[in-house]
Amino acid sequence: MAEVLVYVDHVDGAVRKPTLELLTLARRLGDPVAVALGAGAGATAGVLAEHGAVKVLTDEAAEYADYLVVPKVEALQAAVAAVSPVAVLVPSSAEGKEVAARLALRITSGIITDAIDVEAGESGPVATQSVFAASFTTRSIVTTGVAVITVKPNSAPVEAAPAAGTVEALTVTFSAQATGTKVTGRTPRESTGRPELTEAAIVVSGGRGVNGAENFAVIEALADSLGAAVGASRAAVDAGWYPHSNQVGQTGKSVSPQLYIASGISGAIQHRAGMQTSKTIVAINKDAEAPIFDLVDYGVVGDLFDVVPALTAEVNTRKG
Amino acid sequence: MSLRIVVTVKYVPDATGDRHFADDLTVDRDDVDGLLSELDEYAVEQALQIAESSDDEVEVTVLTVGPEDAKDALRKALSMGADKAIHVEDDDLHGTDAIGTSLVLAKAIEKAGFDLVVSGMASTDGTAGIVPALVAERLGVAQVTLLSEVAVADGAVSGRRDGDAASERLSAALPAVVSVTDQSGEARYPSFKGIMAAKKKPVQAWDLSDLGIEAGEVGLEGAWTKVEAAAERPARTAGTIVKDEGEGGKQLAEFLAGQKFI
Ligand SMILES: Cc1cc2nc3c(=O)[nH]c(=O)nc-3n(C[C@H](O)[C@H](O)[C@H](O)COP(=O)(O)OP(=O)(O)OC[C@H]3O[C@@H](n4cnc5c(N)ncnc54)[C@H](O)[C@@H]3O)c2cc1C
Ligand SMILES: Cc1cc2nc3c(=O)[nH]c(=O)nc-3n(C[C@H](O)[C@H](O)[C@H](O)COP(=O)(O)OP(=O)(O)OC[C@H]3O[C@@H](n4cnc5c(N)ncnc54)[C@H](O)[C@@H]3O)c2cc1C
């Protein structure tokens, strides 16, 4: 059967959920061969095998952490040469997209970014994209070379499908370009203990209506009652109430959870661009005319400082 | 010493307008107003700040690949303070994909001459965020992308990149391709003086033959990807909206329980 390369997003060997989703999609196209790079790459094999990887190509060279993007491109290029895959799937993170793009150019292949679904088609993989702030859905194919496709988180279920997961060392020879951009410092993001924003099944977001950094405790309490991630609008981020890494929208994270709860967010197009593909949308806003209400499955017109704590209390009661 | 900066700016359909696809499944540009992609204003801003803080002689050139109207994007950038502009326009460019766009940009940047390329983090229509990386690959120079802070000194560019797992400090020798995020600093508004001055600034027009690119390498025909179908997403069915009269939180909990979220 044809092989499909899957680029593994992991932190020190801990595989992130979007990669496991890619393995589900890859199995529709062929046998998944995973490529794991950097410190801890070898430790990813177990979980990748449980999810269908027939083979795991690893290389733990320091270059992947010490230089930007290009070493990873050269590793994938080596993997493509070793495996001759029918497709290359990469998680749609900012970095994943850059790696995929440069790989595509090097192997003379077209690239499709931010797919929300991938299926086998007559002339190769067909990718579905959700574009123009999710107002259109397109289906596209790569017509030249091997289909290089980046896929958004939450686009497929994570399914167990045990496979061999044989670990093989990938031999990569870096070019002069690979060491062009040096990483001179790195500050890891502090963990909040909450789920990753892009991977969470539920996201609870606050906007300008939250009216102050200290008031985000109200949003966090609801999130914690639901086991959710916390998001924020750009207005809340720009005001310094919440970190930029939690921003949802065009220039923040794009999320697609089962449930999205927006509190004190008006629903500007740039915010919608990052959350409109959420399965169920709920809004709490004191302005009945707020555009966010056009999107909702359920909306409460009211003061978030009344509604959100009441909801949190109710959730906690029902749980307990 | 002198420093030549080329800023790539895209002309895009207004996101607050009614964006849709034409019959050939390319973006319909006739029915909706276009403008300079807002995220490229940040690129222009950072280029101007680099120029202003430099002791060297710095020239800032703005470059767009797009239809005739794309001149508007160049005018806006010139009125912000860029020195000159290049417009690559050719009927054969219609329907070009990201790979093709990067080819045209790279050829034009090489022809213009450069030490530093500054781009936006993503366009506001295609939103792929891959063109700067592709241009760096084509030019064979360092990629220092998605910066929320950028500085040029002693023949090197450095900056901060806030990624998913960590915030990184990056550095590379010039020449290089940089892209900047909307966290890099508010973009300036053109002053009246700037708008008047922009009218006199040179806008150079190049077509594919000026860049030595064959028609078949770009456009719909030359694209390495193909859009097979585009469908407007069905409008969401009207949701339930309740007014909070003391029970809003409870009612919402009821809804969430019904959907099995609690
Ligand atoms: C290039 C560009 C990129 C952008 N990228 C993003 C992005 O990634 N993400 C993003 O979010 N935005 C982005 N924006 C900004 C976007 O245009 C909006 O300005 C922003 O989303 C507004 O945030 P908001 O809804 O929190 O604030 P507002 O629009 O001010 O809305 C606040 C809402 O809170 C309600 N409210 C106030 N008090 C209460 C209360 N006590 N209880 C209940 N409701 C209350 C109000 O009725 C109002 O509807 C971008 C803009 C540009 C130009
Ligand atoms: C909805 C939609 C989906 C698309 N999906 C794909 C796809 O999956 N694969 C694909 O190959 N193409 C795709 N395209 C086509 C692609 O958007 C265009 O080729 C575009 O010219 C380059 O990609 P981008 O706009 O996404 O650029 P981005 O990579 O998001 O742009 C980043 C930066 O590059 C610079 N830049 C980009 N284009 C230009 C330009 N024309 N002139 C000057 N500077 C520029 C700007 O500085 C910009 O800020 C899509 C287009 C649309 C409208």
PDB file of C-alpha atoms and ligand atoms in Angstrom, chain A residues 110-113 129 131-132 138 140, chain B residues 7-11 21 27 29 37 39-40 43 63-66 96-99 101 105 118-132 225, ligand 2:
ATOM      1  CA  GLY A 110       1.669  22.139  -4.669  1.00  0.00           C
ATOM      2  CA  ILE A 111       0.585  22.942  -1.137  1.00  0.00           C
ATOM      3  CA  ILE A 112      -2.846  23.285   0.445  1.00  0.00           C
ATOM      4  CA  THR A 113      -2.977  24.963   3.841  1.00  0.00           C
ATOM      5  CA  GLN A 129     -10.832  24.232   3.317  1.00  0.00           C
ATOM      6  CA  VAL A 131     -12.269  30.101   3.822  1.00  0.00           C
ATOM      7  CA  PHE A 132     -13.261  33.768   4.065  1.00  0.00           C
ATOM      8  CA  THR A 138     -13.749  24.736  -0.927  1.00  0.00           C
ATOM      9  CA  SER A 140      -8.985  21.456  -3.671  1.00  0.00           C
TER      10      SER A 140
ATOM     11  CA  VAL B   7       8.144  45.397   1.647  1.00  0.00           C
ATOM     12  CA  THR B   8       5.708  42.967   0.004  1.00  0.00           C
ATOM     13  CA  VAL B   9       2.136  44.192   0.232  1.00  0.00           C
ATOM     14  CA  LYS B  10      -0.992  42.450  -0.971  1.00  0.00           C
ATOM     15  CA  TYR B  11      -4.167  44.012  -2.326  1.00  0.00           C
ATOM     16  CA  PHE B  21     -15.712  33.283  -5.722  1.00  0.00           C
ATOM     17  CA  VAL B  27     -11.580  35.224  -5.845  1.00  0.00           C
ATOM     18  CA  ARG B  29     -12.424  40.952  -7.178  1.00  0.00           C
ATOM     19  CA  SER B  37      -4.148  43.911   3.478  1.00  0.00           C
ATOM     20  CA  LEU B  39      -1.622  42.926   8.178  1.00  0.00           C
ATOM     21  CA  ASP B  40       0.786  44.367   5.616  1.00  0.00           C
ATOM     22  CA  ALA B  43       5.141  45.301   7.638  1.00  0.00           C
ATOM     23  CA  LEU B  63       6.095  45.718  -3.971  1.00  0.00           C
ATOM     24  CA  THR B  64       2.767  44.257  -4.956  1.00  0.00           C
ATOM     25  CA  VAL B  65       1.701  41.557  -7.383  1.00  0.00           C
ATOM     26  CA  GLY B  66      -1.868  42.159  -8.398  1.00  0.00           C
ATOM     27  CA  THR B  96      -1.798  32.273  -9.315  1.00  0.00           C
ATOM     28  CA  ASP B  97      -1.334  30.069  -6.236  1.00  0.00           C
ATOM     29  CA  ALA B  98       1.062  30.613  -3.337  1.00  0.00           C
ATOM     30  CA  ILE B  99       3.950  28.822  -5.037  1.00  0.00           C
ATOM     31  CA  THR B 101       3.143  34.160  -6.154  1.00  0.00           C
ATOM     32  CA  LEU B 105       7.796  38.130  -5.763  1.00  0.00           C
ATOM     33  CA  VAL B 118       9.650  42.623   5.109  1.00  0.00           C
ATOM     34  CA  SER B 119       6.273  40.876   4.738  1.00  0.00           C
ATOM     35  CA  GLY B 120       3.053  40.574   6.689  1.00  0.00           C
ATOM     36  CA  MET B 121       2.328  37.472   8.797  1.00  0.00           C
ATOM     37  CA  ALA B 122      -0.479  36.428   6.438  1.00  0.00           C
ATOM     38  CA  SER B 123      -2.771  37.975   3.887  1.00  0.00           C
ATOM     39  CA  THR B 124      -6.317  38.671   5.023  1.00  0.00           C
ATOM     40  CA  ASP B 125      -7.824  36.678   2.131  1.00  0.00           C
ATOM     41  CA  GLY B 126      -5.758  33.550   1.508  1.00  0.00           C
ATOM     42  CA  THR B 127      -4.436  33.702   5.104  1.00  0.00           C
ATOM     43  CA  ALA B 128      -1.932  30.943   4.415  1.00  0.00           C
ATOM     44  CA  GLY B 129       1.044  32.666   6.012  1.00  0.00           C
ATOM     45  CA  ILE B 130       3.482  30.802   3.794  1.00  0.00           C
ATOM     46  CA  VAL B 131       4.577  33.306   1.157  1.00  0.00           C
ATOM     47  CA  PRO B 132       7.449  34.815   3.217  1.00  0.00           C
ATOM     48  CA  THR B 225      -3.036  23.332  -6.837  1.00  0.00           C
TER      49      THR B 225
HETATM   50  C1  LIG C   2      -9.459  31.559   0.268  1.00  0.00           C
HETATM   51  C2  LIG C   2      -8.169  31.248  -0.417  1.00  0.00           C
HETATM   52  C3  LIG C   2      -7.508  30.046  -0.173  1.00  0.00           C
HETATM   53  C4  LIG C   2      -6.297  29.765  -0.809  1.00  0.00           C
HETATM   54  N1  LIG C   2      -5.672  28.576  -0.564  1.00  0.00           N
HETATM   55  C5  LIG C   2      -4.498  28.318  -1.193  1.00  0.00           C
HETATM   56  C6  LIG C   2      -3.802  27.111  -0.961  1.00  0.00           C
HETATM   57  O1  LIG C   2      -4.237  26.274  -0.163  1.00  0.00           O
HETATM   58  N2  LIG C   2      -2.646  26.894  -1.623  1.00  0.00           N
HETATM   59  C7  LIG C   2      -2.122  27.811  -2.486  1.00  0.00           C
HETATM   60  O2  LIG C   2      -1.062  27.557  -3.058  1.00  0.00           O
HETATM   61  N3  LIG C   2      -2.748  28.961  -2.728  1.00  0.00           N
HETATM   62  C8  LIG C   2      -3.930  29.238  -2.105  1.00  0.00           C
HETATM   63  N4  LIG C   2      -4.578  30.400  -2.357  1.00  0.00           N
HETATM   64  C9  LIG C   2      -3.969  31.369  -3.250  1.00  0.00           C
HETATM   65  C10 LIG C   2      -3.056  32.267  -2.473  1.00  0.00           C
HETATM   66  O3  LIG C   2      -3.746  32.917  -1.449  1.00  0.00           O
HETATM   67  C11 LIG C   2      -2.461  33.292  -3.396  1.00  0.00           C
HETATM   68  O4  LIG C   2      -1.595  32.663  -4.234  1.00  0.00           O
HETATM   69  C12 LIG C   2      -1.739  34.407  -2.723  1.00  0.00           C
HETATM   70  O5  LIG C   2      -1.227  35.297  -3.706  1.00  0.00           O
HETATM   71  C13 LIG C   2      -0.580  33.994  -1.802  1.00  0.00           C
HETATM   72  O6  LIG C   2      -1.009  33.388  -0.656  1.00  0.00           O
HETATM   73  P1  LIG C   2      -1.653  34.157   0.615  1.00  0.00           P
HETATM   74  O7  LIG C   2      -2.486  35.267   0.139  1.00  0.00           O
HETATM   75  O8  LIG C   2      -2.311  33.119   1.414  1.00  0.00           O
HETATM   76  O9  LIG C   2      -0.381  34.764   1.265  1.00  0.00           O
HETATM   77  P2  LIG C   2       0.196  34.694   2.721  1.00  0.00           P
HETATM   78  O10 LIG C   2       1.255  33.675   2.730  1.00  0.00           O
HETATM   79  O11 LIG C   2      -0.883  34.603   3.743  1.00  0.00           O
HETATM   80  O12 LIG C   2       0.828  36.161   2.731  1.00  0.00           O
HETATM   81  C14 LIG C   2       1.877  36.519   3.579  1.00  0.00           C
HETATM   82  C15 LIG C   2       2.528  37.767   3.065  1.00  0.00           C
HETATM   83  O13 LIG C   2       3.076  37.557   1.776  1.00  0.00           O
HETATM   84  C16 LIG C   2       3.014  38.762   1.028  1.00  0.00           C
HETATM   85  N5  LIG C   2       2.183  38.543  -0.176  1.00  0.00           N
HETATM   86  C17 LIG C   2       1.340  37.535  -0.442  1.00  0.00           C
HETATM   87  N6  LIG C   2       0.794  37.699  -1.654  1.00  0.00           N
HETATM   88  C18 LIG C   2       1.296  38.835  -2.185  1.00  0.00           C
HETATM   89  C19 LIG C   2       1.117  39.561  -3.405  1.00  0.00           C
HETATM   90  N7  LIG C   2       0.300  39.125  -4.361  1.00  0.00           N
HETATM   91  N8  LIG C   2       1.810  40.713  -3.586  1.00  0.00           N
HETATM   92  C20 LIG C   2       2.652  41.173  -2.643  1.00  0.00           C
HETATM   93  N9  LIG C   2       2.855  40.531  -1.457  1.00  0.00           N
HETATM   94  C21 LIG C   2       2.189  39.387  -1.248  1.00  0.00           C
HETATM   95  C22 LIG C   2       2.414  39.800   1.915  1.00  0.00           C
HETATM   96  O14 LIG C   2       3.449  40.473   2.587  1.00  0.00           O
HETATM   97  C23 LIG C   2       1.618  38.959   2.890  1.00  0.00           C
HETATM   98  O15 LIG C   2       1.391  39.592   4.132  1.00  0.00           O
HETATM   99  C24 LIG C   2      -5.778  30.694  -1.718  1.00  0.00           C
HETATM  100  C25 LIG C   2      -6.431  31.898  -1.953  1.00  0.00           C
HETATM  101  C26 LIG C   2      -7.623  32.174  -1.325  1.00  0.00           C
HETATM  102  C27 LIG C   2      -8.307  33.473  -1.606  1.00  0.00           C
END
